[in-house]
Every structure is written in C-alpha cells, then in structure tokens.
C-alpha cells in the first residue's frame, strides 16, 4: 500500500489544471467522498499493525498534498479569471471614454482672448484681493466720491484699504505702473461685488479689461477695435453703437451696444424689443490715470474697455439665467463642447 500511496503523491505533484473544470475533476477524483484519498483510508483499516504508523503518515501526507494543490490552483484561477486564455475575446472594443467639457465661461474667455491676441494684445493678470489705490484712487475715484458707490465693494474686515477687486481695471493700473508704453494688453479675471444674486447679477463674476496706450491712440482706434471684436464674436453682420456714459477713469466714456444677435435688430425679448443689447463700457484713459501711473499724458494717450464674460456668454449661447454658470450642473455643462 505504501508504494501505491507514493505513486499517487507523485501523480499529484505533477498535476497542473488546464482550467476550472479540470481542477474540479481533480478535487472529485482525489478529495471527493468516493475519491482516491477516502478509498485509501478505507483500505488503511486492513493494514498490518506493524506497518500502520508509517502508512498512516504517508496517507496523511498524501491528503495534505492534494488539499494544498487544490487550494493553490483555486486561488490562482480566481486571481487570473479575467485572463484565462481561450474564453477571452481580444477583438471586443473597450468601453468608450467620456471626455469632460470646458466650462462655457472658459470657452468664451478663451475666444475673447484669441480675438484680441490677433490684434496684438497680450495678457496680464493681477491679484483678486486689491488695495484702494489700484481699485479706486489711481483710477481717478476721489475719496468719498459717490462714484465709488457704483460698485458695491466687499472690504476686508477692519481694513478699509483692502478689498476684493470690483473690476479688472485694477490690473490696468498695475500694468501701467510697471511697463513703458506702448502697452497693449487684456486682463481677464474674477471680480466681486456686493450684489444680491439673481438671474442677471451675481456677487462673483468675470471680466476682461482691455488697455491700449501709445502715442496718438484715438477714439477712432477704440471704435475700430471694438467693431472688429463684435463681428468676430457675434458674426459679420453685427453692428455697434456707442452711447455717452461715465466712468471716473475714462474721458470721454461710452457704453457699447451690439445689434441684437438673436433677432438681428428686429426686436425680441433679449433686446427688450429695441434691437440693441449693451455689452461693455469703454473710453479714453483719463489723463489723471496716466499721470497717477507715471506716464506722460502730454506724450501718450490710451483707450480702455471692460466687459463681463457672463454677459457675453449669455448672449452667445442664449442663456437666460446667470446663476447656471455657478451651479455646475453637469447636464448644463456638458452641452458646451469646444476646441478652445
Ligand atoms: N471697469 C468698468 C466696469 O467694471 C468697465 C470699464 C473698463 C469701462 C474700462 C471703461 C473702461 O464697469
């Protein structure tokens, strides 16, 4: 009987399962109720007493070997079940990767940047937490002047000199302080105003400011630049209209309307039936502002303009509620696919 056991041990040692079924056959053959091991235990009862000890040991070894083998390959098959060879279809296509989309504010900001960079404007940025000088005083807002109330400001507690910038015109001051003309730059960024949130206003929004300072920069240059922008952004047929306005840092100042891109000027609820929609403020940089930034206002002139990116995006995509830009509902966001 000992020889028989040794032969079976060898058999088991050499065993490798081809697949899961094969391993199950192995289990039934050796470890099943009517399997080889149990049969041997039955046979063991007839072994002569003097051989019992040795045969018993061998028999236990056999049983352990068969069990170890079975456990080992069971684990291995579970681990590799995805790679079990012939059952795998390598021609199967993988599940599609869903790409995210850019936020509409980023898309429109990038488009505006591209339009102005074609005209030679570079990009400048400044801090969102600003001091009074850059946000107001250098821009010709006299202290205590009611013009400061045009922009409801968030001040930093206990320090009336520090506030969240209310417009990106603050970057205009920083650039002029640090660069000699010619200056041709646009500054995109977040701005903050203490306003109640509604479909048309938010306490955080985005602006792009443009600034051009050089010898002989004229209002005609400003108008031509903005006309080019309007046509590039809203289509070749777009017309512009400038209305006199007031900003402390520009003189003269204007607000610009475009012919309504929805109804083409015929009148609809977006343009409130007058055919024009306001999109930006602009003007010639006030000589006081140039002087505040140590630029000789006798030698240089400049124009500036500023627009809200949300407003442009709402017109471009016909979005009626500004709050949608901030809610980040994926159902809203995934409608905007763009290369920009
Ligand atoms: N800073 C102005 C605003 O926030 C916009 C503006 C910029 C107007 C530059 C004129 C020139 O409303």
mmCIF file of C-alpha atoms and ligand atoms in Angstrom:
data_model
loop_
_atom_site.group_PDB
_atom_site.id
_atom_site.type_symbol
_atom_site.label_atom_id
_atom_site.label_comp_id
_atom_site.label_asym_id
_atom_site.label_seq_id
_atom_site.Cartn_x
_atom_site.Cartn_y
_atom_site.Cartn_z
ATOM 1 C CA UNK A 1 0.000 0.000 0.000
ATOM 2 C CA UNK A 2 2.888 2.335 0.718
ATOM 3 C CA UNK A 3 4.109 2.072 -2.871
ATOM 4 C CA UNK A 4 0.637 2.823 -4.130
ATOM 5 C CA UNK A 5 0.467 5.971 -1.946
ATOM 6 C CA UNK A 6 3.899 7.138 -3.115
ATOM 7 C CA UNK A 7 2.823 6.726 -6.733
ATOM 8 C CA UNK A 8 -0.282 8.808 -6.174
ATOM 9 C CA UNK A 9 1.764 11.521 -4.389
ATOM 10 C CA UNK A 10 3.990 11.757 -7.483
ATOM 11 C CA UNK A 11 0.924 11.969 -9.680
ATOM 12 C CA UNK A 12 -0.456 14.823 -7.604
ATOM 13 C CA UNK A 13 2.855 16.669 -7.521
ATOM 14 C CA UNK A 14 2.990 16.723 -11.308
ATOM 15 C CA UNK A 15 -0.552 17.941 -11.697
ATOM 16 C CA UNK A 16 -1.394 21.322 -13.349
ATOM 17 C CA UNK A 17 -5.031 22.187 -14.039
ATOM 18 C CA UNK A 18 -5.847 23.347 -17.567
ATOM 19 C CA UNK A 19 -8.888 25.297 -16.410
ATOM 20 C CA UNK A 20 -11.520 25.497 -13.713
ATOM 21 C CA UNK A 21 -13.375 22.331 -14.800
ATOM 22 C CA UNK A 22 -10.166 20.405 -14.780
ATOM 23 C CA UNK A 23 -9.442 21.471 -11.224
ATOM 24 C CA UNK A 24 -12.931 20.409 -10.167
ATOM 25 C CA UNK A 25 -12.296 16.972 -11.687
ATOM 26 C CA UNK A 26 -9.090 16.828 -9.662
ATOM 27 C CA UNK A 27 -10.976 17.612 -6.465
ATOM 28 C CA UNK A 28 -13.605 14.914 -7.117
ATOM 29 C CA UNK A 29 -11.013 12.344 -8.087
ATOM 30 C CA UNK A 30 -8.772 12.782 -5.047
ATOM 31 C CA UNK A 31 -10.715 14.574 -2.334
ATOM 32 C CA UNK A 32 -14.330 13.656 -3.121
ATOM 33 C CA UNK A 33 -16.371 11.376 -0.888
ATOM 34 C CA UNK A 34 -15.686 8.423 -3.156
ATOM 35 C CA UNK A 35 -12.295 9.772 -4.100
ATOM 36 C CA UNK A 36 -8.851 8.199 -4.021
ATOM 37 C CA UNK A 37 -7.939 9.530 -0.567
ATOM 38 C CA UNK A 38 -11.076 8.289 1.138
ATOM 39 C CA UNK A 39 -10.716 4.901 -0.557
ATOM 40 C CA UNK A 40 -7.207 4.643 0.820
ATOM 41 C CA UNK A 41 -8.441 5.434 4.332
ATOM 42 C CA UNK A 42 -10.924 2.590 3.997
ATOM 43 C CA UNK A 43 -8.158 0.322 2.797
ATOM 44 C CA UNK A 44 -5.985 1.504 5.705
ATOM 45 C CA UNK A 45 -8.144 -0.433 8.129
ATOM 46 C CA UNK A 46 -6.647 -3.633 6.727
ATOM 47 C CA UNK A 47 -3.008 -2.613 7.098
ATOM 48 C CA UNK A 48 -0.998 -4.842 9.407
ATOM 49 C CA UNK A 49 -0.380 -3.211 12.852
ATOM 50 C CA UNK A 50 3.412 -3.079 12.387
ATOM 51 C CA UNK A 51 3.016 -1.012 9.187
ATOM 52 C CA UNK A 52 0.294 1.268 10.455
ATOM 53 C CA UNK A 53 2.415 4.086 11.746
ATOM 54 C CA UNK A 54 4.411 4.590 8.564
ATOM 55 C CA UNK A 55 1.492 4.038 6.204
ATOM 56 C CA UNK A 56 -0.676 6.385 8.277
ATOM 57 C CA UNK A 57 1.930 9.122 7.998
ATOM 58 C CA UNK A 58 2.215 8.676 4.240
ATOM 59 C CA UNK A 59 -1.526 8.667 3.866
ATOM 60 C CA UNK A 60 -1.859 11.940 5.810
ATOM 61 C CA UNK A 61 0.881 13.484 3.684
ATOM 62 C CA UNK A 62 -0.999 12.490 0.560
ATOM 63 C CA UNK A 63 -4.205 14.027 1.838
ATOM 64 C CA UNK A 64 -2.442 17.302 2.743
ATOM 65 C CA UNK A 65 -0.681 17.443 -0.630
ATOM 66 C CA UNK A 66 -3.930 17.009 -2.528
ATOM 67 C CA UNK A 67 -5.631 19.694 -0.440
ATOM 68 C CA UNK A 68 -2.730 22.154 -0.816
ATOM 69 C CA UNK A 69 -2.636 21.627 -4.546
ATOM 70 C CA UNK A 70 -6.342 22.208 -4.831
ATOM 71 C CA UNK A 71 -6.289 25.419 -2.724
ATOM 72 C CA UNK A 72 -3.259 26.762 -4.568
ATOM 73 C CA UNK A 73 -4.800 26.470 -8.010
ATOM 74 C CA UNK A 74 -8.209 27.602 -6.861
ATOM 75 C CA UNK A 75 -6.682 30.888 -5.694
ATOM 76 C CA UNK A 76 -4.681 31.256 -8.858
ATOM 77 C CA UNK A 77 -7.685 30.696 -11.077
ATOM 78 C CA UNK A 78 -9.726 33.293 -9.201
ATOM 79 C CA UNK A 79 -6.872 35.768 -9.482
ATOM 80 C CA UNK A 80 -6.456 35.197 -13.189
ATOM 81 C CA UNK A 81 -10.061 34.604 -14.089
ATOM 82 C CA UNK A 82 -10.012 37.638 -16.445
ATOM 83 C CA UNK A 83 -7.021 36.238 -18.270
ATOM 84 C CA UNK A 84 -7.993 32.638 -18.576
ATOM 85 C CA UNK A 85 -6.953 32.377 -22.191
ATOM 86 C CA UNK A 86 -9.338 30.879 -24.678
ATOM 87 C CA UNK A 87 -12.534 32.386 -23.248
ATOM 88 C CA UNK A 88 -11.253 35.878 -23.809
ATOM 89 C CA UNK A 89 -12.372 37.828 -26.902
ATOM 90 C CA UNK A 90 -9.486 40.100 -27.784
ATOM 91 C CA UNK A 91 -11.433 41.741 -30.617
ATOM 92 C CA UNK A 92 -14.002 43.177 -28.181
ATOM 93 C CA UNK A 93 -13.911 47.004 -28.266
ATOM 94 C CA UNK A 94 -13.301 48.778 -24.976
ATOM 95 C CA UNK A 95 -15.945 50.926 -23.352
ATOM 96 C CA UNK A 96 -15.871 54.489 -24.614
ATOM 97 C CA UNK A 97 -14.049 57.116 -22.554
ATOM 98 C CA UNK A 98 -16.318 60.064 -21.912
ATOM 99 C CA UNK A 99 -14.399 63.320 -22.126
ATOM 100 C CA UNK A 100 -15.358 66.255 -19.959
ATOM 101 C CA UNK A 101 -16.161 69.629 -21.452
ATOM 102 C CA UNK A 102 -14.870 73.096 -20.758
ATOM 103 C CA UNK A 103 -16.944 75.491 -18.719
ATOM 104 C CA UNK A 104 -18.797 77.949 -21.003
ATOM 105 C CA UNK A 105 -17.156 80.882 -19.198
ATOM 106 C CA UNK A 106 -13.717 79.436 -20.015
ATOM 107 C CA UNK A 107 -14.734 78.847 -23.634
ATOM 108 C CA UNK A 108 -15.933 82.427 -24.077
ATOM 109 C CA UNK A 109 -12.965 83.868 -22.182
ATOM 110 C CA UNK A 110 -10.564 81.941 -24.434
ATOM 111 C CA UNK A 111 -12.414 83.082 -27.524
ATOM 112 C CA UNK A 112 -12.226 86.746 -26.440
ATOM 113 C CA UNK A 113 -8.515 86.332 -25.684
ATOM 114 C CA UNK A 114 -7.931 84.838 -29.145
ATOM 115 C CA UNK A 115 -9.753 87.670 -30.891
ATOM 116 C CA UNK A 116 -7.703 90.342 -29.138
ATOM 117 C CA UNK A 117 -4.443 88.472 -29.450
ATOM 118 C CA UNK A 118 -4.936 88.590 -33.227
ATOM 119 C CA UNK A 119 -4.816 92.385 -32.801
ATOM 120 C CA UNK A 120 -1.570 92.184 -30.844
ATOM 121 C CA UNK A 121 -2.906 92.356 -27.265
ATOM 122 C CA UNK A 122 -1.021 90.356 -24.659
ATOM 123 C CA UNK A 123 -2.480 89.020 -21.389
ATOM 124 C CA UNK A 124 -1.869 90.425 -17.939
ATOM 125 C CA UNK A 125 -3.195 89.359 -14.574
ATOM 126 C CA UNK A 126 -3.384 90.890 -11.118
ATOM 127 C CA UNK A 127 -4.464 89.977 -7.586
ATOM 128 C CA UNK A 128 -8.111 89.446 -6.624
ATOM 129 C CA UNK A 129 -7.521 90.992 -3.209
ATOM 130 C CA UNK A 130 -6.646 94.582 -4.041
ATOM 131 C CA UNK A 131 -5.740 97.797 -2.250
ATOM 132 C CA UNK A 132 -7.695 101.015 -2.525
ATOM 133 C CA UNK A 133 -5.050 102.623 -4.740
ATOM 134 C CA UNK A 134 -5.259 100.098 -7.563
ATOM 135 C CA UNK A 135 -9.003 99.513 -7.433
ATOM 136 C CA UNK A 136 -10.090 103.150 -6.918
ATOM 137 C CA UNK A 137 -7.704 106.020 -6.204
ATOM 138 C CA UNK A 138 -5.295 105.598 -9.118
ATOM 139 C CA UNK A 139 -8.324 105.181 -11.366
ATOM 140 C CA UNK A 140 -9.429 108.683 -10.521
ATOM 141 C CA UNK A 141 -12.106 107.801 -7.971
ATOM 142 C CA UNK A 142 -11.663 110.636 -5.447
ATOM 143 C CA UNK A 143 -12.014 109.620 -1.809
ATOM 144 C CA UNK A 144 -15.596 109.891 -0.520
ATOM 145 C CA UNK A 145 -16.745 110.363 -4.123
ATOM 146 C CA UNK A 146 -20.163 108.871 -4.883
ATOM 147 C CA UNK A 147 -18.690 107.138 -7.938
ATOM 148 C CA UNK A 148 -17.283 104.545 -5.526
ATOM 149 C CA UNK A 149 -20.847 103.515 -4.776
ATOM 150 C CA UNK A 150 -21.298 102.490 -8.417
ATOM 151 C CA UNK A 151 -19.544 99.293 -7.407
ATOM 152 C CA UNK A 152 -20.708 97.789 -4.127
ATOM 153 C CA UNK A 153 -17.488 96.684 -2.590
ATOM 154 C CA UNK A 154 -16.563 93.786 -0.307
ATOM 155 C CA UNK A 155 -13.991 95.150 2.124
ATOM 156 C CA UNK A 156 -11.661 93.039 4.167
ATOM 157 C CA UNK A 157 -12.767 93.278 7.795
ATOM 158 C CA UNK A 158 -11.164 96.068 9.842
ATOM 159 C CA UNK A 159 -9.096 97.347 6.902
ATOM 160 C CA UNK A 160 -10.892 99.781 4.593
ATOM 161 C CA UNK A 161 -7.789 99.916 2.424
ATOM 162 C CA UNK A 162 -8.076 96.281 1.290
ATOM 163 C CA UNK A 163 -10.982 94.935 -0.751
ATOM 164 C CA UNK A 164 -11.900 92.251 -3.264
ATOM 165 C CA UNK A 165 -11.413 93.937 -6.620
ATOM 166 C CA UNK A 166 -14.655 95.242 -8.074
ATOM 167 C CA UNK A 167 -13.309 95.297 -11.638
ATOM 168 C CA UNK A 168 -10.244 94.199 -13.584
ATOM 169 C CA UNK A 169 -9.386 97.879 -14.238
ATOM 170 C CA UNK A 170 -7.110 97.473 -11.219
ATOM 171 C CA UNK A 171 -4.822 95.389 -13.459
ATOM 172 C CA UNK A 172 -4.675 98.296 -15.913
ATOM 173 C CA UNK A 173 -3.074 100.416 -13.146
ATOM 174 C CA UNK A 174 -0.576 97.696 -12.244
ATOM 175 C CA UNK A 175 0.487 97.239 -15.869
ATOM 176 C CA UNK A 176 0.896 100.993 -16.455
ATOM 177 C CA UNK A 177 2.928 101.352 -13.248
ATOM 178 C CA UNK A 178 5.299 98.625 -14.362
ATOM 179 C CA UNK A 179 5.541 98.972 -18.154
ATOM 180 C CA UNK A 180 6.517 101.770 -20.503
ATOM 181 C CA UNK A 181 4.209 102.432 -23.465
ATOM 182 C CA UNK A 182 3.385 101.074 -25.972
ATOM 183 C CA UNK A 183 1.054 98.945 -23.848
ATOM 184 C CA UNK A 184 -1.483 96.673 -25.476
ATOM 185 C CA UNK A 185 -2.953 94.235 -23.021
ATOM 186 C CA UNK A 186 -6.102 92.474 -21.899
ATOM 187 C CA UNK A 187 -6.716 91.296 -18.348
ATOM 188 C CA UNK A 188 -9.209 88.525 -17.742
ATOM 189 C CA UNK A 189 -10.184 87.683 -14.177
ATOM 190 C CA UNK A 190 -12.708 87.251 -11.397
ATOM 191 C CA UNK A 191 -14.307 90.297 -9.806
ATOM 192 C CA UNK A 192 -16.525 90.713 -6.755
ATOM 193 C CA UNK A 193 -19.453 92.985 -5.944
ATOM 194 C CA UNK A 194 -21.778 93.042 -3.004
ATOM 195 C CA UNK A 195 -24.918 92.427 -5.014
ATOM 196 C CA UNK A 196 -27.960 90.246 -4.452
ATOM 197 C CA UNK A 197 -27.792 87.108 -6.589
ATOM 198 C CA UNK A 198 -30.423 86.992 -9.325
ATOM 199 C CA UNK A 199 -30.878 85.832 -12.914
ATOM 200 C CA UNK A 200 -28.932 88.900 -14.104
ATOM 201 C CA UNK A 201 -26.428 89.578 -11.302
ATOM 202 C CA UNK A 202 -24.014 87.680 -9.109
ATOM 203 C CA UNK A 203 -21.599 88.685 -6.366
ATOM 204 C CA UNK A 204 -18.760 86.926 -8.231
ATOM 205 C CA UNK A 205 -18.346 87.217 -11.968
ATOM 206 C CA UNK A 206 -15.695 87.522 -14.678
ATOM 207 C CA UNK A 207 -14.454 90.479 -16.650
ATOM 208 C CA UNK A 208 -11.986 91.186 -19.391
ATOM 209 C CA UNK A 209 -10.410 94.612 -19.436
ATOM 210 C CA UNK A 210 -8.560 95.938 -22.478
ATOM 211 C CA UNK A 211 -5.960 98.692 -22.476
ATOM 212 C CA UNK A 212 -4.014 100.332 -25.290
ATOM 213 C CA UNK A 213 -1.588 103.167 -24.520
ATOM 214 C CA UNK A 214 0.730 104.667 -27.120
ATOM 215 C CA UNK A 215 1.400 107.904 -28.979
ATOM 216 C CA UNK A 216 -1.653 109.110 -30.940
ATOM 217 C CA UNK A 217 -4.137 106.481 -29.800
ATOM 218 C CA UNK A 218 -7.548 107.896 -30.706
ATOM 219 C CA UNK A 219 -11.223 107.254 -30.124
ATOM 220 C CA UNK A 220 -11.402 106.055 -33.739
ATOM 221 C CA UNK A 221 -8.902 103.306 -32.845
ATOM 222 C CA UNK A 222 -11.104 102.282 -29.942
ATOM 223 C CA UNK A 223 -14.187 102.147 -32.123
ATOM 224 C CA UNK A 224 -12.484 100.122 -34.844
ATOM 225 C CA UNK A 225 -11.044 97.662 -32.310
ATOM 226 C CA UNK A 226 -14.446 97.101 -30.728
ATOM 227 C CA UNK A 227 -16.183 96.765 -34.087
ATOM 228 C CA UNK A 228 -13.694 94.057 -35.061
ATOM 229 C CA UNK A 229 -14.305 92.306 -31.746
ATOM 230 C CA UNK A 230 -18.109 92.450 -32.109
ATOM 231 C CA UNK A 231 -18.026 90.998 -35.618
ATOM 232 C CA UNK A 232 -15.593 88.224 -34.673
ATOM 233 C CA UNK A 233 -17.571 87.307 -31.565
ATOM 234 C CA UNK A 234 -21.165 87.643 -32.783
ATOM 235 C CA UNK A 235 -20.911 87.391 -36.562
ATOM 236 C CA UNK A 236 -20.005 89.526 -39.568
ATOM 237 C CA UNK A 237 -23.419 91.254 -39.721
ATOM 238 C CA UNK A 238 -23.122 92.640 -36.198
ATOM 239 C CA UNK A 239 -23.263 96.416 -35.844
ATOM 240 C CA UNK A 240 -22.154 98.506 -32.880
ATOM 241 C CA UNK A 241 -23.467 101.668 -31.261
ATOM 242 C CA UNK A 242 -21.700 103.858 -28.694
ATOM 243 C CA UNK A 243 -23.677 105.841 -26.150
ATOM 244 C CA UNK A 244 -22.106 108.537 -23.938
ATOM 245 C CA UNK A 245 -21.572 107.347 -20.370
ATOM 246 C CA UNK A 246 -19.448 108.000 -17.318
ATOM 247 C CA UNK A 247 -16.526 106.201 -15.706
ATOM 248 C CA UNK A 248 -14.085 108.061 -13.442
ATOM 249 C CA UNK A 249 -11.062 106.610 -15.266
ATOM 250 C CA UNK A 250 -12.057 107.368 -18.864
ATOM 251 C CA UNK A 251 -12.908 110.646 -20.557
ATOM 252 C CA UNK A 252 -14.850 110.632 -22.771
ATOM 253 C CA UNK A 253 -16.631 107.430 -21.724
ATOM 254 C CA UNK A 254 -19.136 105.326 -23.578
ATOM 255 C CA UNK A 255 -21.215 102.208 -23.346
ATOM 256 C CA UNK A 256 -21.307 99.938 -26.335
ATOM 257 C CA UNK A 257 -24.335 98.112 -27.677
ATOM 258 C CA UNK A 258 -24.363 95.493 -30.392
ATOM 259 C CA UNK A 259 -27.235 94.878 -32.765
ATOM 260 C CA UNK A 260 -29.215 92.058 -31.166
ATOM 261 C CA UNK A 261 -27.671 88.785 -32.286
ATOM 262 C CA UNK A 262 -30.896 86.911 -31.598
ATOM 263 C CA UNK A 263 -33.393 88.850 -33.722
ATOM 264 C CA UNK A 264 -30.874 90.682 -35.925
ATOM 265 C CA UNK A 265 -32.198 94.035 -34.697
ATOM 266 C CA UNK A 266 -35.881 93.426 -35.406
ATOM 267 C CA UNK A 267 -36.789 93.273 -31.723
ATOM 268 C CA UNK A 268 -37.170 90.350 -29.303
ATOM 269 C CA UNK A 269 -37.288 89.777 -25.565
ATOM 270 C CA UNK A 270 -33.482 89.584 -25.276
ATOM 271 C CA UNK A 271 -33.052 93.154 -26.621
ATOM 272 C CA UNK A 272 -36.326 94.188 -24.994
ATOM 273 C CA UNK A 273 -37.719 94.974 -28.438
ATOM 274 C CA UNK A 274 -35.309 97.818 -29.209
ATOM 275 C CA UNK A 275 -32.840 95.860 -31.366
ATOM 276 C CA UNK A 276 -29.701 96.657 -29.299
ATOM 277 C CA UNK A 277 -28.018 94.974 -26.330
ATOM 278 C CA UNK A 278 -25.391 96.558 -24.129
ATOM 279 C CA UNK A 279 -22.159 94.576 -23.844
ATOM 280 C CA UNK A 280 -19.355 96.777 -22.498
ATOM 281 C CA UNK A 281 -18.049 100.052 -21.107
ATOM 282 C CA UNK A 282 -15.157 101.953 -22.681
ATOM 283 C CA UNK A 283 -13.457 105.267 -23.187
ATOM 284 C CA UNK A 284 -10.206 107.191 -23.496
ATOM 285 C CA UNK A 285 -7.976 106.723 -20.466
ATOM 286 C CA UNK A 286 -8.315 109.847 -18.306
ATOM 287 C CA UNK A 287 -5.018 111.830 -18.294
ATOM 288 C CA UNK A 288 -5.150 111.784 -14.471
ATOM 289 C CA UNK A 289 -4.923 107.994 -14.553
ATOM 290 C CA UNK A 290 -1.902 108.088 -16.868
ATOM 291 C CA UNK A 291 -0.194 110.607 -14.573
ATOM 292 C CA UNK A 292 -1.034 108.509 -11.465
ATOM 293 C CA UNK A 293 0.903 105.717 -13.154
ATOM 294 C CA UNK A 294 3.830 107.975 -14.098
ATOM 295 C CA UNK A 295 3.003 108.018 -17.800
ATOM 296 C CA UNK A 296 3.364 111.410 -19.515
ATOM 297 C CA UNK A 297 -0.173 112.329 -20.572
ATOM 298 C CA UNK A 298 1.124 115.005 -22.971
ATOM 299 C CA UNK A 299 3.029 112.378 -24.903
ATOM 300 C CA UNK A 300 0.696 109.395 -24.641
ATOM 301 C CA UNK A 301 -2.998 108.692 -24.953
ATOM 302 C CA UNK A 302 -4.866 105.440 -24.485
ATOM 303 C CA UNK A 303 -8.181 103.698 -24.640
ATOM 304 C CA UNK A 304 -9.692 101.134 -22.285
ATOM 305 C CA UNK A 305 -12.729 98.908 -22.328
ATOM 306 C CA UNK A 306 -14.184 96.356 -19.984
ATOM 307 C CA UNK A 307 -16.807 93.656 -20.348
ATOM 308 C CA UNK A 308 -18.468 90.948 -18.288
ATOM 309 C CA UNK A 309 -17.745 87.472 -19.630
ATOM 310 C CA UNK A 310 -21.014 86.057 -18.266
ATOM 311 C CA UNK A 311 -22.936 88.679 -20.208
ATOM 312 C CA UNK A 312 -21.165 87.805 -23.464
ATOM 313 C CA UNK A 313 -21.696 84.085 -22.825
ATOM 314 C CA UNK A 314 -25.407 84.610 -22.076
ATOM 315 C CA UNK A 315 -25.850 86.424 -25.381
ATOM 316 C CA UNK A 316 -23.764 83.953 -27.341
ATOM 317 C CA UNK A 317 -25.493 80.848 -26.016
ATOM 318 C CA UNK A 318 -28.870 82.430 -25.247
ATOM 319 C CA UNK A 319 -28.696 81.581 -21.584
ATOM 320 C CA UNK A 320 -31.357 83.373 -19.590
ATOM 321 C CA UNK A 321 -30.161 82.834 -16.039
ATOM 322 C CA UNK A 322 -26.647 83.799 -14.945
ATOM 323 C CA UNK A 323 -26.832 81.516 -11.900
ATOM 324 C CA UNK A 324 -26.481 78.470 -14.170
ATOM 325 C CA UNK A 325 -22.790 79.333 -14.646
ATOM 326 C CA UNK A 326 -22.128 78.866 -10.957
ATOM 327 C CA UNK A 327 -24.251 75.833 -10.163
ATOM 328 C CA UNK A 328 -22.077 73.485 -12.210
ATOM 329 C CA UNK A 329 -24.905 71.116 -13.023
ATOM 330 C CA UNK A 330 -23.321 68.554 -15.355
ATOM 331 C CA UNK A 331 -26.463 68.464 -17.522
ATOM 332 C CA UNK A 332 -25.875 72.161 -18.240
ATOM 333 C CA UNK A 333 -22.096 71.984 -18.585
ATOM 334 C CA UNK A 334 -21.913 69.022 -20.934
ATOM 335 C CA UNK A 335 -23.781 70.920 -23.651
ATOM 336 C CA UNK A 336 -20.689 73.019 -24.310
ATOM 337 C CA UNK A 337 -18.149 71.227 -26.430
ATOM 338 C CA UNK A 338 -15.378 73.339 -27.836
ATOM 339 C CA UNK A 339 -11.836 73.155 -29.085
ATOM 340 C CA UNK A 340 -10.927 76.248 -27.084
HETATM 341 N N1 LIG B 1 -14.374 98.861 -15.143
HETATM 342 C C1 LIG B 1 -15.652 99.153 -15.742
HETATM 343 C C2 LIG B 1 -16.712 98.306 -15.030
HETATM 344 O O1 LIG B 1 -16.384 97.410 -14.313
HETATM 345 C C3 LIG B 1 -15.659 98.837 -17.206
HETATM 346 C C4 LIG B 1 -14.750 99.740 -17.988
HETATM 347 C C5 LIG B 1 -13.455 99.367 -18.225
HETATM 348 C C6 LIG B 1 -15.212 100.942 -18.508
HETATM 349 C C7 LIG B 1 -12.601 100.180 -18.953
HETATM 350 C C8 LIG B 1 -14.389 101.756 -19.216
HETATM 351 C C9 LIG B 1 -13.094 101.365 -19.453
HETATM 352 O O2 LIG B 1 -17.885 98.548 -15.183
#
